[in-house]
C-alpha cells in the first residue's frame, strides 16, 4: 500500500505567510546580485567594511535558536512541557543576542555617518538586514507567546499545533539569514 | 540505524558556518570559492527545510515550493556572480 504523506507541521495559513515572506526575501536577494553585476568593485570594497565576525556569530545564534525550537517541539510531543518551555527560552535568548549584536552593528554604522543613502551597497545592506531584523523581532514575539503558553501546559502530546506553527515561522527567519550571510558578508 | 540526528545536524550547520567564515578571509575573488560558499548555503538550507522545518515526508507540493525557492535563489545568485 502506498504510504500517505504526513501533514505539514503547524497551521496551513502560517505556511502561506512563510511562502509569501520567502518570495519577498528571494526577490531582494536576486535584486542585490543583479545590481552588483554593474557595481562589482564598489560592492566588493564596501563588503570588506562589514564585520564578518558578528555575521558568523549571528548565524550560529540563529541556527542554535532553531535547534532548540526543534528540541522544544520534540519535548512537548513527549508531554514534557517544562523542558519544552525551557528550550524555547534558550531559543529566545539566542534571538535576543542576535538582536543585540545587530543593533550594535547598526549603531556602529550610523554613528560614523553611514546610512541607506551612503551608496548602493549600503542601501541594500540596510534594506535587507533591517527587513530581516524586524522578522527576527516578530519571530521572538511569537516564541515568547508560545513559551508562556507551553509553561502553563497548553500544549501536550495531543495538542502541539501552535508550537509547531511558531517553529515554522522561526525556521523561515533562520533560512533567510542562511542565504543573507554569505551573500552580503562573504561572497566577492 | 539513522546516521544523523538533530544534534549532528546542528553541529554540521555550525561547522559549515565556520567554514563560510574561514573562506571569507581567503584573499581571492575566485569562482571556485563562490561556488563552494553557495553550495554550503544550499546544503544548510536543505538541512533546515528537511530537519528543522520537518518537511521530510510531507506532500511533494510543499517540498517542491520550499526546495524550489532555495534552488532558484541559489542558482540566480550564482548566475549573477558568474556574469559580473
Short mmCIF file of C-alpha atoms in Angstrom, two decimals:
data_model
loop_
_atom_site.label_atom_id
_atom_site.label_comp_id
_atom_site.label_asym_id
_atom_site.label_seq_id
_atom_site.Cartn_x
_atom_site.Cartn_y
_atom_site.Cartn_z
CA UNK A 1 0.00 0.00 0.00
CA UNK A 2 1.24 3.48 -0.89
CA UNK A 3 2.43 5.43 2.12
CA UNK A 4 0.40 8.58 2.71
CA UNK A 5 2.42 11.81 3.03
CA UNK A 6 2.41 13.27 6.54
CA UNK A 7 0.62 16.56 7.21
CA UNK A 8 2.63 19.77 7.03
CA UNK A 9 3.66 20.74 10.61
CA UNK A 10 1.71 23.64 12.12
CA UNK A 11 -1.01 25.85 10.72
CA UNK A 12 -1.50 25.89 6.94
CA UNK A 13 -2.19 29.66 7.00
CA UNK A 14 1.25 30.24 8.53
CA UNK A 15 2.83 28.30 5.66
CA UNK A 16 1.19 30.63 3.14
CA UNK A 17 2.65 33.57 5.09
CA UNK A 18 6.06 31.81 5.03
CA UNK A 19 5.86 31.29 1.25
CA UNK A 20 4.97 34.96 0.75
CA UNK A 21 7.82 36.10 3.02
CA UNK A 22 10.33 33.84 1.26
CA UNK A 23 9.19 35.18 -2.08
CA UNK A 24 9.97 38.74 -0.92
CA UNK A 25 13.34 37.70 0.56
CA UNK A 26 14.15 35.85 -2.67
CA UNK A 27 13.37 38.90 -4.82
CA UNK A 28 15.60 41.04 -2.55
CA UNK A 29 18.49 38.54 -2.79
CA UNK A 30 18.29 38.23 -6.57
CA UNK A 31 17.97 42.01 -7.00
CA UNK A 32 21.11 42.50 -4.86
CA UNK A 33 23.04 40.01 -7.01
CA UNK A 34 21.80 41.53 -10.28
CA UNK A 35 22.53 45.15 -9.25
CA UNK A 36 26.01 44.03 -8.17
CA UNK A 37 26.82 42.95 -11.75
CA UNK A 38 27.41 46.58 -12.78
CA UNK A 39 28.89 47.67 -9.43
CA UNK A 40 31.30 44.84 -8.60
CA UNK A 41 34.21 46.98 -7.38
CA UNK A 42 32.01 49.11 -5.14
CA UNK A 43 30.19 46.09 -3.66
CA UNK A 44 33.49 44.23 -3.07
CA UNK A 45 35.10 47.28 -1.46
CA UNK A 46 32.27 48.13 0.93
CA UNK A 47 31.57 44.50 1.75
CA UNK A 48 35.00 44.42 3.41
CA UNK A 49 33.84 47.20 5.78
CA UNK A 50 31.26 44.83 7.30
CA UNK A 51 32.00 42.88 10.43
CA UNK A 52 32.24 39.23 9.37
CA UNK A 53 32.80 38.07 12.96
CA UNK A 54 29.42 39.34 14.15
CA UNK A 55 27.84 37.98 10.96
CA UNK A 56 29.18 34.50 11.70
CA UNK A 57 28.27 34.68 15.41
CA UNK A 58 24.74 35.77 14.49
CA UNK A 59 24.43 32.85 12.06
CA UNK A 60 25.41 30.40 14.80
CA UNK A 61 22.95 32.09 17.21
CA UNK A 62 20.05 31.68 14.76
CA UNK A 63 20.98 28.06 13.98
CA UNK A 64 21.18 27.31 17.72
CA UNK A 65 17.84 29.03 18.34
CA UNK A 66 16.26 26.88 15.60
CA UNK A 67 17.84 23.75 17.09
CA UNK A 68 16.27 24.43 20.48
CA UNK A 69 12.89 25.18 18.88
CA UNK A 70 13.03 21.69 17.33
CA UNK A 71 14.01 20.17 20.69
CA UNK A 72 11.15 22.07 22.30
CA UNK A 73 8.62 20.61 19.85
CA UNK A 74 10.03 17.12 20.41
CA UNK A 75 9.77 17.61 24.20
CA UNK A 76 6.15 18.78 24.09
CA UNK A 77 5.25 15.74 22.00
CA UNK A 78 6.54 13.68 24.95
CA UNK A 79 4.39 15.74 27.35
CA UNK A 80 7.44 17.45 28.86
CA UNK A 81 6.00 20.98 28.97
CA UNK A 82 8.52 22.42 31.41
CA UNK A 83 11.54 21.15 29.47
CA UNK A 84 9.89 22.32 26.26
CA UNK A 85 9.41 25.88 27.56
CA UNK A 86 13.00 25.91 28.88
CA UNK A 87 14.24 25.08 25.38
CA UNK A 88 12.08 27.87 23.98
CA UNK A 89 13.60 30.33 26.46
CA UNK A 90 17.08 29.29 25.27
CA UNK A 91 15.93 30.00 21.69
CA UNK A 92 14.56 33.38 22.78
CA UNK A 93 17.88 34.21 24.48
CA UNK A 94 19.76 33.37 21.26
CA UNK A 95 17.33 35.54 19.29
CA UNK A 96 17.76 38.44 21.74
CA UNK A 97 21.54 38.17 21.45
CA UNK A 98 21.17 38.29 17.67
CA UNK A 99 19.12 41.50 18.00
CA UNK A 100 21.67 42.99 20.44
CA UNK A 101 24.64 42.24 18.15
CA UNK A 102 22.79 43.50 15.06
CA UNK A 103 21.73 46.67 16.90
CA UNK A 104 25.37 47.36 17.85
CA UNK A 105 26.35 46.75 14.21
CA UNK A 106 23.70 49.24 13.01
CA UNK A 107 24.74 51.76 15.69
CA UNK A 108 28.39 51.48 14.60
CA UNK A 109 27.43 52.28 11.01
CA UNK A 110 25.01 55.12 11.85
CA UNK A 111 27.47 56.70 14.33
CA UNK A 112 30.09 57.21 11.60
CA UNK A 113 27.52 58.63 9.20
CA UNK A 114 26.83 55.52 7.13
CA UNK A 115 23.17 55.05 6.26
CA UNK A 116 20.81 54.00 3.47
CA UNK A 117 21.86 56.92 1.27
CA UNK A 118 25.64 56.33 1.52
CA UNK A 119 25.82 54.20 -1.64
CA UNK A 120 24.05 51.36 -3.45
CA UNK A 121 25.81 48.65 -1.44
CA UNK A 122 24.81 50.16 1.89
CA UNK A 123 21.28 50.76 0.64
CA UNK A 124 20.96 47.02 0.03
CA UNK A 125 22.79 46.17 3.25
CA UNK A 126 20.38 48.21 5.38
CA UNK A 127 17.24 47.26 3.43
CA UNK A 128 17.97 43.53 3.58
CA UNK A 129 19.33 43.30 7.11
CA UNK A 130 16.71 45.66 8.60
CA UNK A 131 13.94 43.74 6.84
CA UNK A 132 15.32 40.54 8.35
CA UNK A 133 15.90 42.23 11.76
CA UNK A 134 12.18 43.08 12.05
CA UNK A 135 11.30 39.50 11.15
CA UNK A 136 13.54 38.26 13.97
CA UNK A 137 11.72 40.61 16.38
CA UNK A 138 8.33 39.31 15.19
CA UNK A 139 9.61 35.73 15.48
CA UNK A 140 10.75 36.44 19.04
CA UNK A 141 7.34 37.84 19.97
CA UNK A 142 5.71 34.66 18.65
CA UNK A 143 8.21 32.47 20.53
CA UNK A 144 7.62 34.36 23.81
CA UNK A 145 3.83 33.95 23.46
CA UNK A 146 4.23 30.23 22.77
CA UNK A 147 6.81 29.76 25.56
CA UNK A 148 4.41 31.26 28.13
CA UNK A 149 1.58 29.03 26.93
CA UNK A 150 3.87 25.99 26.94
CA UNK A 151 4.94 26.73 30.53
CA UNK A 152 1.25 26.89 31.51
CA UNK A 153 0.71 23.46 29.98
CA UNK A 154 -1.38 24.49 26.98
CA UNK A 155 0.48 22.08 24.74
CA UNK A 156 0.85 18.34 25.17
CA UNK A 157 1.16 15.05 23.26
CA UNK A 158 -2.22 15.56 21.58
CA UNK A 159 -2.13 19.33 21.13
CA UNK A 160 1.05 20.90 19.74
CA UNK A 161 -0.21 22.68 16.64
CA UNK A 162 0.59 26.17 18.00
CA UNK A 163 4.18 25.42 18.93
CA UNK A 164 4.81 23.82 15.51
CA UNK A 165 3.36 26.91 13.81
CA UNK A 166 5.67 29.21 15.79
CA UNK A 167 8.60 26.92 14.99
CA UNK A 168 7.90 27.01 11.25
CA UNK A 169 8.00 30.84 11.27
CA UNK A 170 11.24 30.91 13.25
CA UNK A 171 12.92 28.44 10.88
CA UNK A 172 11.90 30.67 7.94
CA UNK A 173 13.74 33.58 9.60
CA UNK A 174 16.77 31.28 10.02
CA UNK A 175 16.56 30.08 6.40
CA UNK A 176 16.55 33.65 5.04
CA UNK A 177 19.65 34.53 7.10
CA UNK A 178 21.47 31.39 5.88
CA UNK A 179 21.42 32.90 2.37
CA UNK A 180 21.90 36.51 3.51
CA UNK A 181 25.11 35.90 5.49
CA UNK A 182 27.26 34.59 2.60
CA UNK A 183 25.56 36.88 0.08
CA UNK A 184 26.15 40.19 1.88
CA UNK A 185 29.11 39.47 4.17
CA UNK A 186 31.26 36.92 2.39
CA UNK A 187 30.95 36.28 -1.36
CA UNK A 188 33.07 38.58 -3.51
CA UNK B 1 20.33 2.91 12.33
CA UNK B 2 19.97 6.56 11.36
CA UNK B 3 23.32 8.12 10.52
CA UNK B 4 22.36 11.54 11.83
CA UNK B 5 20.01 13.19 14.30
CA UNK B 6 19.02 16.72 15.23
CA UNK B 7 22.20 17.19 17.29
CA UNK B 8 24.53 16.20 14.46
CA UNK B 9 22.52 18.38 12.04
CA UNK B 10 23.09 21.37 14.37
CA UNK B 11 26.80 20.55 14.58
CA UNK B 12 27.10 20.23 10.80
CA UNK B 13 25.33 23.59 10.30
CA UNK B 14 27.73 25.26 12.75
CA UNK B 15 30.74 23.70 11.00
CA UNK B 16 29.51 24.88 7.60
CA UNK B 17 29.07 28.38 9.07
CA UNK B 18 32.64 28.34 10.42
CA UNK B 19 33.86 27.15 7.02
CA UNK B 20 31.99 30.05 5.35
CA UNK B 21 33.56 32.48 7.82
CA UNK B 22 37.04 31.00 7.23
CA UNK B 23 36.66 31.25 3.44
CA UNK B 24 35.69 34.92 3.80
CA UNK B 25 39.36 35.61 4.66
CA UNK B 26 40.70 33.86 1.56
CA UNK B 27 42.26 36.62 -0.47
CA UNK B 28 40.59 35.72 -3.72
CA UNK B 29 37.53 36.59 -5.75
CA UNK B 30 37.66 33.19 -7.43
CA UNK B 31 34.67 31.46 -8.93
CA UNK B 32 35.54 28.22 -7.12
CA UNK B 33 35.31 29.89 -3.70
CA UNK B 34 31.99 31.49 -4.62
CA UNK B 35 30.62 28.12 -5.77
CA UNK B 36 31.77 26.41 -2.56
CA UNK B 37 30.15 29.14 -0.44
CA UNK B 38 26.86 28.95 -2.33
CA UNK B 39 26.90 25.15 -2.19
CA UNK B 40 27.41 25.39 1.58
CA UNK B 41 24.46 27.81 1.84
CA UNK B 42 22.33 25.47 -0.28
CA UNK B 43 23.18 22.42 1.84
CA UNK B 44 22.41 24.40 5.01
CA UNK B 45 19.08 25.45 3.52
CA UNK B 46 18.21 21.84 2.64
CA UNK B 47 19.00 20.75 6.21
CA UNK B 48 16.87 23.50 7.71
CA UNK B 49 13.92 22.65 5.44
CA UNK B 50 14.26 18.91 5.89
CA UNK B 51 15.28 18.53 9.53
CA UNK B 52 14.30 21.75 11.34
CA UNK B 53 11.07 22.55 9.47
CA UNK B 54 10.42 18.79 9.42
CA UNK B 55 9.18 18.76 5.83
CA UNK B 56 10.67 15.32 5.26
CA UNK B 57 7.78 13.08 4.21
CA UNK B 58 5.17 15.81 3.64
CA UNK B 59 3.31 16.15 0.34
CA UNK B 60 5.50 16.70 -2.74
CA UNK B 61 3.87 20.09 -3.42
CA UNK B 62 5.14 21.63 -0.15
CA UNK B 63 8.61 20.23 -0.66
CA UNK B 64 8.67 21.48 -4.26
CA UNK B 65 7.80 25.01 -3.12
CA UNK B 66 10.48 25.10 -0.42
CA UNK B 67 13.30 23.32 -2.26
CA UNK B 68 12.28 25.13 -5.46
CA UNK B 69 12.64 28.51 -3.71
CA UNK B 70 16.04 27.56 -2.32
CA UNK B 71 17.33 26.18 -5.64
CA UNK B 72 16.06 29.12 -7.68
CA UNK B 73 17.53 31.74 -5.32
CA UNK B 74 20.93 30.00 -5.13
CA UNK B 75 21.13 29.43 -8.91
CA UNK B 76 20.12 33.04 -9.65
CA UNK B 77 22.81 34.35 -7.29
CA UNK B 78 25.45 32.06 -8.85
CA UNK B 79 24.39 33.13 -12.37
CA UNK B 80 24.57 36.83 -11.44
CA UNK B 81 28.04 36.38 -9.90
CA UNK B 82 29.28 34.49 -12.98
CA UNK B 83 28.05 37.35 -15.17
CA UNK B 84 29.83 40.01 -13.11
#
